[in-house]
Amino acid sequence: MTARRDRPPPGRGSGLRSLAGQVLALEALIAVLLIVAAVLVTFQQARQDVLADARVRSLAVAEAFAKAPGVDAALTSPDPTAALQERAEQARVATGVDFVAVLGLDGVRYTDSETGLIGQKARGDLSRALVDGESYTETFRGAPNDAVRAVVPVVDDEGRIVGLVTSGIEVQSLSEAVEGRLVVLLAAGGGALVLAVGGAALVSRRLRRQTHGLGPAEMTRMKEHHEAVLHAVREGVLIVGADKRLLLANDEARRLLDLSADADGRPVAELGLDPRTVELLESGRTATDEVHRAGDRLLAVSVRPTVRADGPGEGSVMTMRDTTELAALSGRAAVARGRLQLLYEAGVRIGTTLEVVRTAEELAEVAVPRFADFATVELLEPVLRGEEPPQDATLSEMRRTALSGVRAVHPLQQVGEVIRFHVPSTPMATALSEGHAVVQAELAAADGWRAQDPEGAAGALAYGMHSLLTVPLLARDVVLGMANFWRADTAESFGEEDLEFAEELAARAAVAIDNARRFTREHAMAVTLQRSLLPRVLPEQNAVEVSYRYLPAKAGVGGDWFDVIPLPGARVALVVGDVVGHGLHAAATMGRLRTAVHNFSTLDVPPDEILGHLDELTGRIDEEAEPATAAGDDGRGRREETITGATCLYAIYDPASGKCTVASAGHPGPAVVDADGRVEFPPLPPGLPLGLGLGDVPFESTELRLPEGSKLVLFTDGLLEDHGRDVGTGLRLLRTTLERPDRSPEQTCADVLANLLSPAPRDDIALLVARTRRLPADRIAEWEVARDPAAVSPVRNAAAARLGEWGLDETVFAVELILSELVTNAVRYGADPVRVRLLYDRTLVCEVSDGSSTSPHLRHAAETDEGGRGLYLVARFAERWGTRYGRRGKTIWAELRVGPGDDGPVAGGGQGPAPATALDLDALEKLAW
């Protein structure tokens, strides 16, 4: 009995003739092929890995030994072998390579792990290392052994090649390592094969149990059973052959399509089906739930191609179900889905900008044509200006801001016109007064609307306008405007079901319009503030010819600024800065920093010290802002903002020497363009941005020498970085733009903006172009003064003579008096060297320098004091005076006005004729401080 149960029943396959047996054989074959391929690939990869590792190790050992201290000296010693053999052997043992050899320039071995090879010439081409100085690895074939070796030149302190170091691993060692891995790979492959065949056996066993070894008879009976089920289901099924003839139709399909009893075998075109259904079946394309008509029924049809055992067939299977009762419901669902999709698109498309007018236009564009044939948006005048809308005023007038329609010609009032609705019964007035949407299904019956504008209403009705839905635009319960939706081409009128959608659409648009309005207000305030803080007119000076541009960002003004500040000694300071962020805070912060820069510039110190003072001030401002409240805000729910993140570039140009001293606090450096159009970006110590609390890290200055006619281009990073463009690309584009000779600063500004400016810049842009001028040599006079009181008079006389050459005789007396006091003080109390310099520019500048850092102070001497009045006299006769400290020593300067109508200073201050009796200047020298 048991034996009979183990034998397969008649008609069922067994062994390889069964499906389970064939699956087992196929899986076993695939597993063998895959495992063999994997072993071969892994073995080859192992060989490559071992070889690569040998190259890396050999090169690392050779380079380390070649660069070890003393190796170059040992190679030039009388006996390199004695000096290096032991070290080479120790290196070989420590690193695990097979040999480390040191060679001379002729390729003779000084050291080797096999002592018998010492003194013999190494084989192979070593010219790459000896001639080119190149370190390399190679697979060497030859005596004494095949090996992977590295060759590295030994270079002495003067850069000369004095020898070679080779190290490597023999090929025999590498083969042994690979063969060791092969055993592991074969074991792993055998294990994988066992597992794969075992898994295939389990799958085959399970498949045999599931199929029961079915034979042809059993499969025939199964087919008959399937056909019985096919005819019993409540879904129509058609099977069409490759020749487009009907092969099978179940009972439900015959009922739904009203097929005759002899339909089997006939072409589908002769079955009397709907033409769209015939086209679908003959096309062979795939379809899912397409709606087709069959008499008075609506069928949901799906089509899939048939698949045969020997490959894909060319026929198709169509299933269908009756959806007539669901048609109305699906139509309403489709409308609802369309409205939801439209609301989603409105959320994406409305409010893409912070412009009030553009946001209103987006609302009108979204509604047409999927909801209305025409859409208009009217807004209150204060909203268009960015002001707060009136909360309790009578809303009887608005300005049409946007209009969209299915046709360009229409009877509606144009954009920009004032829309009035004084008649309370109009749909617009009713919607505004009640605060919700109002539907006027039949415009012809809207008496109030017709009474408001009889002529316009008649034109609209004649055009075909027949339905209106009007909805107020409310934000924070305040009316901003209203939206009107009109239908003319669409036959269906607006109904109550459209109200909720219109209000939702208007609510989303109102929030976006209110945001744009508030941004417009803040932007206008920030622009006004920033324009008041930026320089309106550049000061007059002769050191540079300056042009500038400032452009606020599209998203709002920021904190970029620039400045041109005249300094004593005919010099000028050029400044650009950037405060991170946008809006009122950034503009106000920019104003504070710009004022601070002006104040610190009066100290007349180098740029690095100016930035140090500015950084310290910024840090103090931040410290004052931080403890506003314990929670970190200003007590009114707004967090106090700090200045951290501001950058600044400060440059001082001296036209007398042509030197430009530049310092940066985290700001991009300037571009320097010579007269021939060559562009350079001099490297600057970058420095840290202002206000980071790192005042213990000093700023550094860089001195540039600028020939006359050079252009110094200062800019903020907004000029370089923009949509899809990084700093590197911006610098290359700026260099290309500046490489145009014979361009004035004004033309250069225009060129730069034309090539680098985008239509909507993300950040502010400040650009300052200054072309340098040099003070003519014949307007500079300098003298060295000995530390001897007797040397004062000759300098004074020489200065008087030079003033006569310049035609400034009216200033001789004042200059002699000033020089007497300043030079006498430097000789008495200063340190060598003492120098005197006169500069004739827009003013006459007298400078006396010495090596002392002692600062003079203006004081009033008592009646009994013999001295102390010198600086007081200097202050009375000079237009202005001051002290400038250098890296060593100081310079006291005084400026005098020159030009027509300058009668010279008088002793009592102010201007007037020179004294009739010349003063004894030698006696006045005793009044020095």
PDB file of N, CA and C in Angstrom, residues 747-795:
ATOM      1  N   GLN A 747      31.889 104.414 -17.457  1.00  0.00           N
ATOM      2  CA  GLN A 747      31.703 103.368 -18.448  1.00  0.00           C
ATOM      3  C   GLN A 747      31.952 101.986 -17.864  1.00  0.00           C
ATOM      4  N   THR A 748      32.928 101.896 -16.949  1.00  0.00           N
ATOM      5  CA  THR A 748      33.220 100.607 -16.308  1.00  0.00           C
ATOM      6  C   THR A 748      32.036 100.144 -15.471  1.00  0.00           C
ATOM      7  N   CYS A 749      31.428 101.066 -14.727  1.00  0.00           N
ATOM      8  CA  CYS A 749      30.243 100.696 -13.939  1.00  0.00           C
ATOM      9  C   CYS A 749      29.138 100.168 -14.850  1.00  0.00           C
ATOM     10  N   ALA A 750      28.919 100.854 -15.961  1.00  0.00           N
ATOM     11  CA  ALA A 750      27.868 100.412 -16.889  1.00  0.00           C
ATOM     12  C   ALA A 750      28.195  99.040 -17.470  1.00  0.00           C
ATOM     13  N   ASP A 751      29.469  98.800 -17.828  1.00  0.00           N
ATOM     14  CA  ASP A 751      29.860  97.497 -18.382  1.00  0.00           C
ATOM     15  C   ASP A 751      29.642  96.383 -17.372  1.00  0.00           C
ATOM     16  N   VAL A 752      30.043  96.621 -16.130  1.00  0.00           N
ATOM     17  CA  VAL A 752      29.947  95.573 -15.108  1.00  0.00           C
ATOM     18  C   VAL A 752      28.491  95.185 -14.876  1.00  0.00           C
ATOM     19  N   LEU A 753      27.622  96.177 -14.726  1.00  0.00           N
ATOM     20  CA  LEU A 753      26.214  95.853 -14.476  1.00  0.00           C
ATOM     21  C   LEU A 753      25.561  95.207 -15.693  1.00  0.00           C
ATOM     22  N   ALA A 754      25.972  95.622 -16.886  1.00  0.00           N
ATOM     23  CA  ALA A 754      25.377  95.037 -18.092  1.00  0.00           C
ATOM     24  C   ALA A 754      25.720  93.557 -18.212  1.00  0.00           C
ATOM     25  N   ASN A 755      26.900  93.159 -17.761  1.00  0.00           N
ATOM     26  CA  ASN A 755      27.344  91.775 -17.934  1.00  0.00           C
ATOM     27  C   ASN A 755      27.056  90.886 -16.731  1.00  0.00           C
ATOM     28  N   LEU A 756      26.980  91.450 -15.530  1.00  0.00           N
ATOM     29  CA  LEU A 756      26.846  90.635 -14.337  1.00  0.00           C
ATOM     30  C   LEU A 756      25.488  90.750 -13.679  1.00  0.00           C
ATOM     31  N   LEU A 757      24.713  91.779 -13.987  1.00  0.00           N
ATOM     32  CA  LEU A 757      23.457  91.979 -13.276  1.00  0.00           C
ATOM     33  C   LEU A 757      22.367  91.097 -13.863  1.00  0.00           C
ATOM     34  N   SER A 758      21.632  90.405 -12.995  1.00  0.00           N
ATOM     35  CA  SER A 758      20.486  89.607 -13.425  1.00  0.00           C
ATOM     36  C   SER A 758      19.224  90.453 -13.310  1.00  0.00           C
ATOM     37  N   PRO A 759      18.138  90.029 -13.973  1.00  0.00           N
ATOM     38  CA  PRO A 759      16.907  90.839 -13.910  1.00  0.00           C
ATOM     39  C   PRO A 759      16.345  90.971 -12.503  1.00  0.00           C
ATOM     40  N   ALA A 760      16.562  89.987 -11.648  1.00  0.00           N
ATOM     41  CA  ALA A 760      16.037  90.022 -10.280  1.00  0.00           C
ATOM     42  C   ALA A 760      17.152  89.630  -9.320  1.00  0.00           C
ATOM     43  N   PRO A 761      18.051  90.566  -8.975  1.00  0.00           N
ATOM     44  CA  PRO A 761      19.176  90.205  -8.091  1.00  0.00           C
ATOM     45  C   PRO A 761      18.683  89.755  -6.723  1.00  0.00           C
ATOM     46  N   ARG A 762      19.323  88.690  -6.203  1.00  0.00           N
ATOM     47  CA  ARG A 762      18.934  88.157  -4.899  1.00  0.00           C
ATOM     48  C   ARG A 762      19.453  89.029  -3.769  1.00  0.00           C
ATOM     49  N   ASP A 763      20.549  89.751  -3.988  1.00  0.00           N
ATOM     50  CA  ASP A 763      21.176  90.506  -2.910  1.00  0.00           C
ATOM     51  C   ASP A 763      21.470  91.910  -3.406  1.00  0.00           C
ATOM     52  N   ASP A 764      21.682  92.812  -2.435  1.00  0.00           N
ATOM     53  CA  ASP A 764      22.074  94.170  -2.795  1.00  0.00           C
ATOM     54  C   ASP A 764      23.392  94.147  -3.554  1.00  0.00           C
ATOM     55  N   ILE A 765      23.601  95.185  -4.356  1.00  0.00           N
ATOM     56  CA  ILE A 765      24.852  95.325  -5.101  1.00  0.00           C
ATOM     57  C   ILE A 765      25.375  96.736  -4.875  1.00  0.00           C
ATOM     58  N   ALA A 766      26.592  96.824  -4.369  1.00  0.00           N
ATOM     59  CA  ALA A 766      27.297  98.102  -4.247  1.00  0.00           C
ATOM     60  C   ALA A 766      28.565  97.990  -5.074  1.00  0.00           C
ATOM     61  N   LEU A 767      28.775  98.935  -5.980  1.00  0.00           N
ATOM     62  CA  LEU A 767      29.934  98.928  -6.880  1.00  0.00           C
ATOM     63  C   LEU A 767      30.575 100.303  -6.840  1.00  0.00           C
ATOM     64  N   LEU A 768      31.886 100.336  -6.642  1.00  0.00           N
ATOM     65  CA  LEU A 768      32.635 101.588  -6.557  1.00  0.00           C
ATOM     66  C   LEU A 768      33.869 101.434  -7.441  1.00  0.00           C
ATOM     67  N   VAL A 769      34.002 102.302  -8.453  1.00  0.00           N
ATOM     68  CA  VAL A 769      35.136 102.270  -9.371  1.00  0.00           C
ATOM     69  C   VAL A 769      35.876 103.590  -9.228  1.00  0.00           C
ATOM     70  N   ALA A 770      37.160 103.524  -8.881  1.00  0.00           N
ATOM     71  CA  ALA A 770      37.976 104.725  -8.665  1.00  0.00           C
ATOM     72  C   ALA A 770      39.206 104.650  -9.548  1.00  0.00           C
ATOM     73  N   ARG A 771      39.375 105.661 -10.437  1.00  0.00           N
ATOM     74  CA  ARG A 771      40.586 105.739 -11.262  1.00  0.00           C
ATOM     75  C   ARG A 771      41.577 106.675 -10.575  1.00  0.00           C
ATOM     76  N   THR A 772      42.785 106.167 -10.362  1.00  0.00           N
ATOM     77  CA  THR A 772      43.755 106.894  -9.546  1.00  0.00           C
ATOM     78  C   THR A 772      44.376 108.053 -10.317  1.00  0.00           C
ATOM     79  N   ARG A 773      44.670 109.073  -9.576  1.00  0.00           N
ATOM     80  CA  ARG A 773      45.444 110.204 -10.085  1.00  0.00           C
ATOM     81  C   ARG A 773      46.680 110.370  -9.208  1.00  0.00           C
ATOM     82  N   ARG A 774      47.703 110.973  -9.737  1.00  0.00           N
ATOM     83  CA  ARG A 774      48.911 111.245  -8.955  1.00  0.00           C
ATOM     84  C   ARG A 774      49.079 112.749  -8.796  1.00  0.00           C
ATOM     85  N   LEU A 775      49.463 113.130  -7.627  1.00  0.00           N
ATOM     86  CA  LEU A 775      49.782 114.543  -7.398  1.00  0.00           C
ATOM     87  C   LEU A 775      51.075 114.855  -8.148  1.00  0.00           C
ATOM     88  N   PRO A 776      51.074 115.852  -9.031  1.00  0.00           N
ATOM     89  CA  PRO A 776      52.287 116.126  -9.818  1.00  0.00           C
ATOM     90  C   PRO A 776      53.494 116.331  -8.917  1.00  0.00           C
ATOM     91  N   ALA A 777      54.645 115.869  -9.412  1.00  0.00           N
ATOM     92  CA  ALA A 777      55.872 115.969  -8.607  1.00  0.00           C
ATOM     93  C   ALA A 777      56.238 117.424  -8.318  1.00  0.00           C
ATOM     94  N   ASP A 778      55.900 118.334  -9.234  1.00  0.00           N
ATOM     95  CA  ASP A 778      56.257 119.735  -8.995  1.00  0.00           C
ATOM     96  C   ASP A 778      55.334 120.395  -7.980  1.00  0.00           C
ATOM     97  N   ARG A 779      54.340 119.638  -7.460  1.00  0.00           N
ATOM     98  CA  ARG A 779      53.494 120.168  -6.401  1.00  0.00           C
ATOM     99  C   ARG A 779      53.782 119.507  -5.067  1.00  0.00           C
ATOM    100  N   ILE A 780      54.904 118.842  -4.976  1.00  0.00           N
ATOM    101  CA  ILE A 780      55.341 118.213  -3.731  1.00  0.00           C
ATOM    102  C   ILE A 780      56.726 118.738  -3.405  1.00  0.00           C
ATOM    103  N   ALA A 781      56.919 119.194  -2.210  1.00  0.00           N
ATOM    104  CA  ALA A 781      58.223 119.681  -1.747  1.00  0.00           C
ATOM    105  C   ALA A 781      58.550 118.995  -0.434  1.00  0.00           C
ATOM    106  N   GLU A 782      59.770 118.436  -0.317  1.00  0.00           N
ATOM    107  CA  GLU A 782      60.173 117.713   0.880  1.00  0.00           C
ATOM    108  C   GLU A 782      61.578 118.152   1.279  1.00  0.00           C
ATOM    109  N   TRP A 783      61.784 118.163   2.590  1.00  0.00           N
ATOM    110  CA  TRP A 783      63.108 118.495   3.131  1.00  0.00           C
ATOM    111  C   TRP A 783      63.405 117.615   4.343  1.00  0.00           C
ATOM    112  N   GLU A 784      64.667 117.220   4.468  1.00  0.00           N
ATOM    113  CA  GLU A 784      65.160 116.572   5.676  1.00  0.00           C
ATOM    114  C   GLU A 784      65.687 117.666   6.600  1.00  0.00           C
ATOM    115  N   VAL A 785      65.347 117.578   7.884  1.00  0.00           N
ATOM    116  CA  VAL A 785      65.728 118.617   8.850  1.00  0.00           C
ATOM    117  C   VAL A 785      66.618 117.981   9.909  1.00  0.00           C
ATOM    118  N   ALA A 786      67.759 118.604  10.148  1.00  0.00           N
ATOM    119  CA  ALA A 786      68.659 118.123  11.205  1.00  0.00           C
ATOM    120  C   ALA A 786      68.098 118.487  12.570  1.00  0.00           C
ATOM    121  N   ARG A 787      68.483 117.713  13.580  1.00  0.00           N
ATOM    122  CA  ARG A 787      68.030 117.987  14.958  1.00  0.00           C
ATOM    123  C   ARG A 787      68.831 119.148  15.548  1.00  0.00           C
ATOM    124  N   ASP A 788      68.662 120.311  14.956  1.00  0.00           N
ATOM    125  CA  ASP A 788      69.395 121.511  15.371  1.00  0.00           C
ATOM    126  C   ASP A 788      68.465 122.703  15.222  1.00  0.00           C
ATOM    127  N   PRO A 789      68.259 123.480  16.296  1.00  0.00           N
ATOM    128  CA  PRO A 789      67.355 124.643  16.175  1.00  0.00           C
ATOM    129  C   PRO A 789      67.736 125.571  15.039  1.00  0.00           C
ATOM    130  N   ALA A 790      69.030 125.588  14.687  1.00  0.00           N
ATOM    131  CA  ALA A 790      69.452 126.489  13.615  1.00  0.00           C
ATOM    132  C   ALA A 790      68.951 126.041  12.255  1.00  0.00           C
ATOM    133  N   ALA A 791      68.484 124.793  12.144  1.00  0.00           N
ATOM    134  CA  ALA A 791      68.026 124.289  10.860  1.00  0.00           C
ATOM    135  C   ALA A 791      66.596 124.719  10.541  1.00  0.00           C
ATOM    136  N   VAL A 792      65.903 125.341  11.519  1.00  0.00           N
ATOM    137  CA  VAL A 792      64.510 125.727  11.292  1.00  0.00           C
ATOM    138  C   VAL A 792      64.415 126.837  10.272  1.00  0.00           C
ATOM    139  N   SER A 793      65.258 127.829  10.394  1.00  0.00           N
ATOM    140  CA  SER A 793      65.164 128.996   9.519  1.00  0.00           C
ATOM    141  C   SER A 793      65.400 128.638   8.060  1.00  0.00           C
ATOM    142  N   PRO A 794      66.418 127.791   7.702  1.00  0.00           N
ATOM    143  CA  PRO A 794      66.598 127.447   6.283  1.00  0.00           C
ATOM    144  C   PRO A 794      65.393 126.718   5.693  1.00  0.00           C
ATOM    145  N   VAL A 795      64.786 125.837   6.474  1.00  0.00           N
ATOM    146  CA  VAL A 795      63.610 125.127   5.961  1.00  0.00           C
ATOM    147  C   VAL A 795      62.482 126.106   5.720  1.00  0.00           C
TER     148      VAL A 795
END
